[in-house]
Tab-separated table of C-alpha atoms and ligand atoms in Angstrom:
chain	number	residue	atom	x	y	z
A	1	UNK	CA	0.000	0.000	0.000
A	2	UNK	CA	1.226	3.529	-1.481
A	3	UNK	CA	0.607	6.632	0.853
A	4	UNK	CA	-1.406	8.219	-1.979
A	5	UNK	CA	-4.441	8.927	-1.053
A	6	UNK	CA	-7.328	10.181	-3.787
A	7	UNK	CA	-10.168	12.760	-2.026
A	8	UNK	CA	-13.057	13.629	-4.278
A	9	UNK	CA	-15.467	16.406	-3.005
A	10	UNK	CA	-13.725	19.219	-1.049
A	11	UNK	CA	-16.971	20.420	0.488
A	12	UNK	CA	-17.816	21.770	4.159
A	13	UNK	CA	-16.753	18.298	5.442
A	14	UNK	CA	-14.372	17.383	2.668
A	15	UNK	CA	-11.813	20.545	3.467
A	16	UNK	CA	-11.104	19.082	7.229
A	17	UNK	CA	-11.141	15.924	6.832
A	18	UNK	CA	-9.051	16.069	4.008
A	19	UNK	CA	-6.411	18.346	6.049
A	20	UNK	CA	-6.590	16.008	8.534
A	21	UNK	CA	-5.511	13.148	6.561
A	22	UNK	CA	-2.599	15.358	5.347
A	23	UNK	CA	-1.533	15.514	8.770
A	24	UNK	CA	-1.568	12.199	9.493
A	25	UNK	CA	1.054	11.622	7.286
A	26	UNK	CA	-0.857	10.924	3.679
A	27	UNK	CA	0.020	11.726	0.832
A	28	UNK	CA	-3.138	13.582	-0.718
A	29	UNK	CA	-4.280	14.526	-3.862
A	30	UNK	CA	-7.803	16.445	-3.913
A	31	UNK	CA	-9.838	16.803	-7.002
A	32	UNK	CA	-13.765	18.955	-6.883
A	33	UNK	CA	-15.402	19.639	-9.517
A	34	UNK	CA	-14.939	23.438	-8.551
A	35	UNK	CA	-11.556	23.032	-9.393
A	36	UNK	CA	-10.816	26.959	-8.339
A	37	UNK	CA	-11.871	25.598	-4.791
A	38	UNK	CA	-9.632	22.707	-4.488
A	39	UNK	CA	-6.616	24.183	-6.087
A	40	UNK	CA	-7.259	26.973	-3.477
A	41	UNK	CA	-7.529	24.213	-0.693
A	42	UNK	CA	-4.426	22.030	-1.669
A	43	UNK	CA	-2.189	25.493	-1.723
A	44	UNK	CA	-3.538	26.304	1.580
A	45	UNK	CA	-2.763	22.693	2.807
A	46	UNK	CA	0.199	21.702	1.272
A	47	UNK	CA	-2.030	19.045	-0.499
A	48	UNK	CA	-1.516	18.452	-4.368
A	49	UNK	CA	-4.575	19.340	-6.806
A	50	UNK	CA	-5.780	16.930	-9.448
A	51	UNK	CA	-7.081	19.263	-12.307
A	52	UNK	CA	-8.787	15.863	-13.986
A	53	UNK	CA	-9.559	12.372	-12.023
A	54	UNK	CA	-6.189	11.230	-14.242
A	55	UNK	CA	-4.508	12.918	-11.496
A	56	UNK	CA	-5.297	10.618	-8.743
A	57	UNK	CA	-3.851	7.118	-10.951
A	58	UNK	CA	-0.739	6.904	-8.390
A	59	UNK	CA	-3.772	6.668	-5.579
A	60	UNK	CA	-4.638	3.064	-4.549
A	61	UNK	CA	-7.145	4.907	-1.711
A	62	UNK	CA	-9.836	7.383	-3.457
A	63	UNK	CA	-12.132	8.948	-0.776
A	64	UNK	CA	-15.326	10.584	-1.432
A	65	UNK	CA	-17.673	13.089	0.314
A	66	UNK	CA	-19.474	13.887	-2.394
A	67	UNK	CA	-23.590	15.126	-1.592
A	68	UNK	CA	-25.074	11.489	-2.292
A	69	UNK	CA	-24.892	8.070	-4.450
A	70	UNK	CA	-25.367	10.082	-7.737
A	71	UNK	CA	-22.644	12.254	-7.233
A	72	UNK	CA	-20.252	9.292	-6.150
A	73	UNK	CA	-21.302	7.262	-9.513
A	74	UNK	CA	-20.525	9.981	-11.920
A	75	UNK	CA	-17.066	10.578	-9.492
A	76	UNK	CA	-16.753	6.750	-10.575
A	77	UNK	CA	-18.240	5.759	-13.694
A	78	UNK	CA	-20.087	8.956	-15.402
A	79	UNK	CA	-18.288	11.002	-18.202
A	80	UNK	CA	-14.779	12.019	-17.385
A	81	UNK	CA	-14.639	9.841	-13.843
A	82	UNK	CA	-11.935	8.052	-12.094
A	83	UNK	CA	-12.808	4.507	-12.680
A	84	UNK	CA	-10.417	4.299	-15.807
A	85	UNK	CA	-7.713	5.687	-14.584
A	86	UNK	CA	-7.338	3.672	-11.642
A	87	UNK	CA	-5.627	0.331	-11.123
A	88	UNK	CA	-6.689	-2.883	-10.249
A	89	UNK	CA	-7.599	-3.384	-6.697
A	90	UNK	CA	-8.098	0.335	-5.956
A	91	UNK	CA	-10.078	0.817	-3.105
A	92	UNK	CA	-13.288	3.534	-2.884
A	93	UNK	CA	-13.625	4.524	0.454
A	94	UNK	CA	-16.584	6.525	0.036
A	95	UNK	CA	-17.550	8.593	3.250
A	96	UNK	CA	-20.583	10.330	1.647
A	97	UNK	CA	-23.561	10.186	3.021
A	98	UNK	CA	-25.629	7.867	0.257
A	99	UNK	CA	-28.331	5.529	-0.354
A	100	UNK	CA	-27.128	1.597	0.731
A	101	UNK	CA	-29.071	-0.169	-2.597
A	102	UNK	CA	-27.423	2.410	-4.862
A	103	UNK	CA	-23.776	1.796	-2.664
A	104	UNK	CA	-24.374	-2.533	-3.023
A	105	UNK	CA	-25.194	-1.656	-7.199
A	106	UNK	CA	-22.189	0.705	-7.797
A	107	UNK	CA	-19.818	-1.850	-5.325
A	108	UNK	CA	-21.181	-4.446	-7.896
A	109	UNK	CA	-20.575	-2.574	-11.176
A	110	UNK	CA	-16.513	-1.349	-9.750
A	111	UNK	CA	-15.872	-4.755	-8.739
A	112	UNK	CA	-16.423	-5.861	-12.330
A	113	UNK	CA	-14.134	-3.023	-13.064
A	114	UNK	CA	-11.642	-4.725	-10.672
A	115	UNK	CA	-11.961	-1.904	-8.164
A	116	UNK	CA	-12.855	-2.738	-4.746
A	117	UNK	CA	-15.370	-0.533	-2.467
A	118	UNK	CA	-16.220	0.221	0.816
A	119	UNK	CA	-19.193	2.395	2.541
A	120	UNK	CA	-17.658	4.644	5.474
A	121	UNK	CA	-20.103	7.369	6.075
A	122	UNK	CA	-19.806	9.949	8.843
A	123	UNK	CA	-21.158	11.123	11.837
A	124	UNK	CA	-20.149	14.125	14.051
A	125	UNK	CA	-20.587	17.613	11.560
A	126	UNK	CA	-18.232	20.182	10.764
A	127	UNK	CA	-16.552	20.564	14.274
A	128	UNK	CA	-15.651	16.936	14.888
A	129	UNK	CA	-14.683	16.626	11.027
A	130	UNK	CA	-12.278	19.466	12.107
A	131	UNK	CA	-11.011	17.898	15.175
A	132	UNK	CA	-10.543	14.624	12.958
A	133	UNK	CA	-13.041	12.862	15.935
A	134	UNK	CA	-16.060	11.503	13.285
A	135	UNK	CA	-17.354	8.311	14.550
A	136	UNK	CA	-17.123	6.300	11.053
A	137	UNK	CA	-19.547	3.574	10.084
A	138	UNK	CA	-17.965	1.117	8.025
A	139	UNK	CA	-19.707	-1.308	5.998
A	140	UNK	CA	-17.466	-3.881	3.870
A	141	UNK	CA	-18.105	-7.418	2.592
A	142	UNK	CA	-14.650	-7.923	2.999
A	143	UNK	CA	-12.546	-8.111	6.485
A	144	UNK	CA	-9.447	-7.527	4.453
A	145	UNK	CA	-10.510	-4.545	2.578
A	146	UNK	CA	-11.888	-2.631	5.840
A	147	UNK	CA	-8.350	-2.911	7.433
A	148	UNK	CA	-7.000	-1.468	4.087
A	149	UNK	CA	-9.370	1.587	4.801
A	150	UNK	CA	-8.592	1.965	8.283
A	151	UNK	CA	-5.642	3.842	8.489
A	152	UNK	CA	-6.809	6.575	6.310
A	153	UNK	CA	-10.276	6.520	8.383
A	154	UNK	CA	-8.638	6.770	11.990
A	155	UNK	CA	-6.652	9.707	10.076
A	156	UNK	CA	-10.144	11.240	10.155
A	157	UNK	CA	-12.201	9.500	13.063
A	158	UNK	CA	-12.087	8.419	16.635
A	159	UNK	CA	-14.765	5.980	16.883
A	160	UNK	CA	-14.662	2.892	13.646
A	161	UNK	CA	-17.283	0.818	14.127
A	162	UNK	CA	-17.638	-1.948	11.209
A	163	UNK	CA	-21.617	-1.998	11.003
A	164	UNK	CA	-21.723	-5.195	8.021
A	165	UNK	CA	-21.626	-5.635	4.216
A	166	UNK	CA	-21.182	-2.963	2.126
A	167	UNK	CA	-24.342	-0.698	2.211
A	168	UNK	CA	-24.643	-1.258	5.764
A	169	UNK	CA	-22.721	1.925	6.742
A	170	UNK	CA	-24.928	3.879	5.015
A	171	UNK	CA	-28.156	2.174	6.012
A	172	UNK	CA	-26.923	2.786	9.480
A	173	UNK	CA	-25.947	6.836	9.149
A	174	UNK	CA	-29.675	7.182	7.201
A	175	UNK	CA	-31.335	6.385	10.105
A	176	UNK	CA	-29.464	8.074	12.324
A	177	UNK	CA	-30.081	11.183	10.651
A	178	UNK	CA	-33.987	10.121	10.931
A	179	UNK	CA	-33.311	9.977	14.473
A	180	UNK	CA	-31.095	13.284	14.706
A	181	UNK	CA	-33.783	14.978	12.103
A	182	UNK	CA	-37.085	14.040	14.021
A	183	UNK	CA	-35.606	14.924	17.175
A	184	UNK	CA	-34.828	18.398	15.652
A	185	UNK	CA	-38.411	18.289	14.347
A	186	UNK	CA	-40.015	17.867	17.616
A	187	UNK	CA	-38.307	20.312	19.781
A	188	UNK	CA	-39.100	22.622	17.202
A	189	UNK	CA	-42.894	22.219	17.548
A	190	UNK	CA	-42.195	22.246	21.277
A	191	UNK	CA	-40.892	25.615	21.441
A	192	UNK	CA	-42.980	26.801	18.595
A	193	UNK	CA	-46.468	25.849	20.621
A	194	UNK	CA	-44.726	26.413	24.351
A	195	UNK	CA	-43.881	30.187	22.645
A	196	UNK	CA	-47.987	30.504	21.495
A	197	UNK	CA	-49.041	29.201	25.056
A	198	UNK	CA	-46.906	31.879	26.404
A	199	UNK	CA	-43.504	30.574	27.727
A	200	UNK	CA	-39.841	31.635	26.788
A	201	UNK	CA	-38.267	29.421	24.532
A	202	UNK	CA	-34.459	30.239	25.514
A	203	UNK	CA	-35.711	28.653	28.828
A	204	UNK	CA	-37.594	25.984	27.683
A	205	UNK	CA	-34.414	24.854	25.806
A	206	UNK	CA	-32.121	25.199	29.429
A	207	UNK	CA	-35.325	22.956	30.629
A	208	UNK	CA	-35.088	20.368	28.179
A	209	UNK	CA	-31.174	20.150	29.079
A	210	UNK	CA	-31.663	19.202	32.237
A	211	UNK	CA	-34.813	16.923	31.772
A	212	UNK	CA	-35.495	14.329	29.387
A	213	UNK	CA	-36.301	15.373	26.559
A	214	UNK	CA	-33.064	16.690	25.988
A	215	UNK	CA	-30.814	15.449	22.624
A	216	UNK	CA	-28.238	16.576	20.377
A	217	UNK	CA	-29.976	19.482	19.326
A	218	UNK	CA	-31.729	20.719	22.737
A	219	UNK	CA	-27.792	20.785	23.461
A	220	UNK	CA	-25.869	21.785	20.155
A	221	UNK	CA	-28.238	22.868	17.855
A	222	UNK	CA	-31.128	25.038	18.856
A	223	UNK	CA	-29.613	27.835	20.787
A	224	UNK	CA	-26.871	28.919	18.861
A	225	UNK	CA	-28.246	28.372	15.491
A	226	UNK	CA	-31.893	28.571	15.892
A	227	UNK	CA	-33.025	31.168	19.079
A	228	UNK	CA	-29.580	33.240	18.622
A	229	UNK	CA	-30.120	32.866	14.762
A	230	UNK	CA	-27.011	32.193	13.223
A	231	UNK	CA	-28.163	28.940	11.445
A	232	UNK	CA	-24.815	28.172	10.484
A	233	UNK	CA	-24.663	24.927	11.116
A	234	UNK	CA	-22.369	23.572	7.520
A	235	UNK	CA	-25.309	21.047	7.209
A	236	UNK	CA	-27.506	22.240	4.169
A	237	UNK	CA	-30.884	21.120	4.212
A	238	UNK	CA	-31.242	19.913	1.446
A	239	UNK	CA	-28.764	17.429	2.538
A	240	UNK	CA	-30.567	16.222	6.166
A	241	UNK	CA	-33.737	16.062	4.136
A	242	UNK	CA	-31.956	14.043	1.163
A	243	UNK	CA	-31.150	11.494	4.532
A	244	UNK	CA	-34.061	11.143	5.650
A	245	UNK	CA	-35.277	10.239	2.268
A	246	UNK	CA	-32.905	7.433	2.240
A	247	UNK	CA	-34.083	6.165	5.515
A	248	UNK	CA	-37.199	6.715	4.396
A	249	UNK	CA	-36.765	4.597	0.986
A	250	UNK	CA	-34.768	2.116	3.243
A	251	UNK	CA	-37.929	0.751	5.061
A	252	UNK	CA	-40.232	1.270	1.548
A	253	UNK	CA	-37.850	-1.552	0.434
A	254	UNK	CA	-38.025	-3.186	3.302
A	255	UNK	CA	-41.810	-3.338	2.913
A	256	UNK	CA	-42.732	-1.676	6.074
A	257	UNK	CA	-44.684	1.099	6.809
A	258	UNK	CA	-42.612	3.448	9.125
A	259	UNK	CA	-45.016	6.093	9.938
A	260	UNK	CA	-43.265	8.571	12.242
A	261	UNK	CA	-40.389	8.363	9.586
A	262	UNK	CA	-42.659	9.236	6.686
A	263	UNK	CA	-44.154	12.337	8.513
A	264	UNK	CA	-40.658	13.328	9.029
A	265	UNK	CA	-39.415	12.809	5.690
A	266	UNK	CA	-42.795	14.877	4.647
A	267	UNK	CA	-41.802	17.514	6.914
A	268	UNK	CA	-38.427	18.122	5.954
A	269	UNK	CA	-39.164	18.330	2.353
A	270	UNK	CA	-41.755	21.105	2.671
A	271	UNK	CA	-38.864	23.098	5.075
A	272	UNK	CA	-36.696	22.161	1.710
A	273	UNK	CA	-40.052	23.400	-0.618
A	274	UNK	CA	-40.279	26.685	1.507
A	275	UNK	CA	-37.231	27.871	1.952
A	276	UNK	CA	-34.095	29.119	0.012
A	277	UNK	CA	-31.686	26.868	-2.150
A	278	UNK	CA	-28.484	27.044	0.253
A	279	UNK	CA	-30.547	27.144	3.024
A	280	UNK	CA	-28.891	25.287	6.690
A	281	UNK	CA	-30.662	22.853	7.690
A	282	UNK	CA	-32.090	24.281	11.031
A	283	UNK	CA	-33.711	27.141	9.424
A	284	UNK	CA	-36.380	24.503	8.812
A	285	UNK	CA	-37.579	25.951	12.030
A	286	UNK	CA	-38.673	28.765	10.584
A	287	UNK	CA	-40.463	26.881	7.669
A	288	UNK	CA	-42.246	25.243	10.210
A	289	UNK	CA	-43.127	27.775	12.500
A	290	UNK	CA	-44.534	29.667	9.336
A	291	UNK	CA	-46.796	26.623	8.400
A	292	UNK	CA	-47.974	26.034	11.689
A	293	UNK	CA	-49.744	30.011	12.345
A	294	UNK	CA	-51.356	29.548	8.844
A	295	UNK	CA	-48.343	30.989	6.739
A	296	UNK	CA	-47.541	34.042	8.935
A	297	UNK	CA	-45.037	34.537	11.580
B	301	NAD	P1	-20.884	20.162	0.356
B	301	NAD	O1	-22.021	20.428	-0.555
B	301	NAD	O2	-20.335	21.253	1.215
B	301	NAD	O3	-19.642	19.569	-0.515
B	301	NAD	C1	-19.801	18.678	-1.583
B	301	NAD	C2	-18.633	18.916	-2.572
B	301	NAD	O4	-18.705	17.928	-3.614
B	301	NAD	C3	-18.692	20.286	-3.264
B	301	NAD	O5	-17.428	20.918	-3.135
B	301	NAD	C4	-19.010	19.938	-4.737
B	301	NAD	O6	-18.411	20.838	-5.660
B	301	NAD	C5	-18.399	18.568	-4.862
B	301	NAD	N1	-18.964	17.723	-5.917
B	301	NAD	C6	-20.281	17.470	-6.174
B	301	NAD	N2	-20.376	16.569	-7.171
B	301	NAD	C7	-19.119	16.233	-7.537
B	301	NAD	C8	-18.559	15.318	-8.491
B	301	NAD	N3	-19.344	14.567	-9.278
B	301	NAD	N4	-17.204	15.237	-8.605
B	301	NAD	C9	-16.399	15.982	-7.811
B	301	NAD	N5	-16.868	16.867	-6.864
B	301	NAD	C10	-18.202	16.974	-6.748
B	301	NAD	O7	-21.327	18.900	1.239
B	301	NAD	P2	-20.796	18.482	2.714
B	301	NAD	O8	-21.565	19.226	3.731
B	301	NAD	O9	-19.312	18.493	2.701
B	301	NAD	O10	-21.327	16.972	2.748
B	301	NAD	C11	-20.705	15.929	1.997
B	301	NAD	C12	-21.359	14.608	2.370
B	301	NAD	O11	-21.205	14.370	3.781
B	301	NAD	C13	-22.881	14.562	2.117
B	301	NAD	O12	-23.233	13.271	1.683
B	301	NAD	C14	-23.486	14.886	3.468
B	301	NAD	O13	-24.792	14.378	3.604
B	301	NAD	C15	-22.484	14.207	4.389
B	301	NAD	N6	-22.369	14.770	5.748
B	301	NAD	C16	-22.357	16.118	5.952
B	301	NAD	C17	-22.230	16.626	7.249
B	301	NAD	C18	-22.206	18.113	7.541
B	301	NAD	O14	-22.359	18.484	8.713
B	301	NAD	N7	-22.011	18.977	6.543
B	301	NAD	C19	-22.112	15.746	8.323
B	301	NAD	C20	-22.090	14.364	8.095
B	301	NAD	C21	-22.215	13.894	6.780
């Protein structure tokens, strides 16, 4: 194994981690298809830029946090993508957040290709990907290939957790982000109704934090970014809601009716309908909030 890593997709998440693996002693070669970004990145970094995806042959490690499946297919196998440039028994290591059918298809198709792939999606958002302490969920149908990816992933994460065949990482961060996504959901209709019936919503959140009902986002998310306004979170809607969808699709396939999930999924498309393109995701609060006094705030 060369020290060349490949990272595809120098995004909110993509910038850390891939300055993290840098500093864990890598040898990294970024390619985006902004390519004014990356070069920008790599000089910043001391990382080298790959102007095309013939840049990253020496790699026999491509990483990609690209914005789902779609993205990491045409990084692979669409028009001008890295599949033909790579060599036999190169491994994709992709760390995108993407749907696990569409990850066990494409795993198929690069295998035939003589590529290998694993599924090592992410949880933890931009501060942890900055700290390199994502916990990674790693889903391979191969022991050996896993330990191939795991010195570039602990370059990146603190917590590797092999969660099955390939897909299974991604199965497993979908419905997490169903979890993480309805949670945000309901403490937004708590303060949202608790603010209508008359009490302050700052405290309600301090409340929460010391009660039950407390969770990621009574703690993280909902005073800094939502009461205090700042919705700056580095997660775009459009991508929590693109999650959900996948968790969503997950149990259509499964055959099972997962209510609660649906009305989730529901909800954070019409906060994706409502709102700006761009938008963070926890400004679907104020989506919400609008639809729930008749359209007016
Ligand atoms: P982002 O939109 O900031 O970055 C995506 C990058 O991919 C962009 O720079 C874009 O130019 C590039 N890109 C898109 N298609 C491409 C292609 N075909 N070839 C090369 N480059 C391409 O997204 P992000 O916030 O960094 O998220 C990346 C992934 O990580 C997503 O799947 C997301 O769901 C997941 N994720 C994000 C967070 C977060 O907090 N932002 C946390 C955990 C997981």
């Amino acid at each position: 194994m060369s020290s060349a890593v490949g990272f595809i997709g120098i995004g909110n998440m993509g910038r850390p981690m891939s300055r993290n693996l840098a500093a864990a002693g890598f040898d990294v070669t970024v390619f985006d298809l902004n390519v004014d970004a990356a070069r920008a990145h790599a000089n910043a970094h001391g990382l080298t830029v790959a102007e095309t995806m013939a840049g990253l042959a020496a790699c026999d490690r491509i990483v990609t946090m690209l914005p789902d499946g779609k993205a990491v297919r045409a990084a692979m196998l669409g028009e001008n993508g890295a599949a033909p440039h790579l060599a036999a028994g190169t491994v994709l290591i992709d760390m995108s957040s993407a749907d696990p059918v569409g990850t066990q298809e494409l795993g198929a198709e690069l295998a035939a290709k003589g590529l290998a792939m694993v599924d090592a999606p992410v949880s933890g958002a931009v501060p942890r990907a900055e700290d390199g302490t994502l916990t990674i969920m790693v889903g391979s149908d191969n022991p050996a290939l896993a330990e191939r990816a795991r010195p570039v992933l602990a370059g990146m994460g603190k917590e590797i957790v092999h969660t099955g065949p390939l897909g299974s990482g991604h199965a497993m961060k979908a419905l997490n982000n169903y979890v993480a996504a309805t949670g945000f959901a309901a403490v937004s209709e708590a303060l949202i109704v608790g603010q209508k019936f008359g009490l302050e919503p700052g405290k309600m959140v301090e409340i929460m934090n010391t009660s039950t009902g407390r969770n990621f986002m009574t703690d993280l998310v909902m005073k800094p970014h939502v009461l205090d306004e700042a919705f700056a979170t580095g997660f775009a809607l459009a991508l929590l809601s693109k999650d959900v969808g996948i968790a969503e699709d997950l149990a259509s396939s499964l055959d099972m009716d997962a209510r609660l999930l649906h009305t989730s999924a529901v909800m954070w498309r019409e906060a994706l309908a409502d709102l700006p393109t761009g938008a963070d995701n926890s400004e679907a609060y104020k989506a919400w909030r609008d639809r729930m006094s008749g359209g007016t705030t």
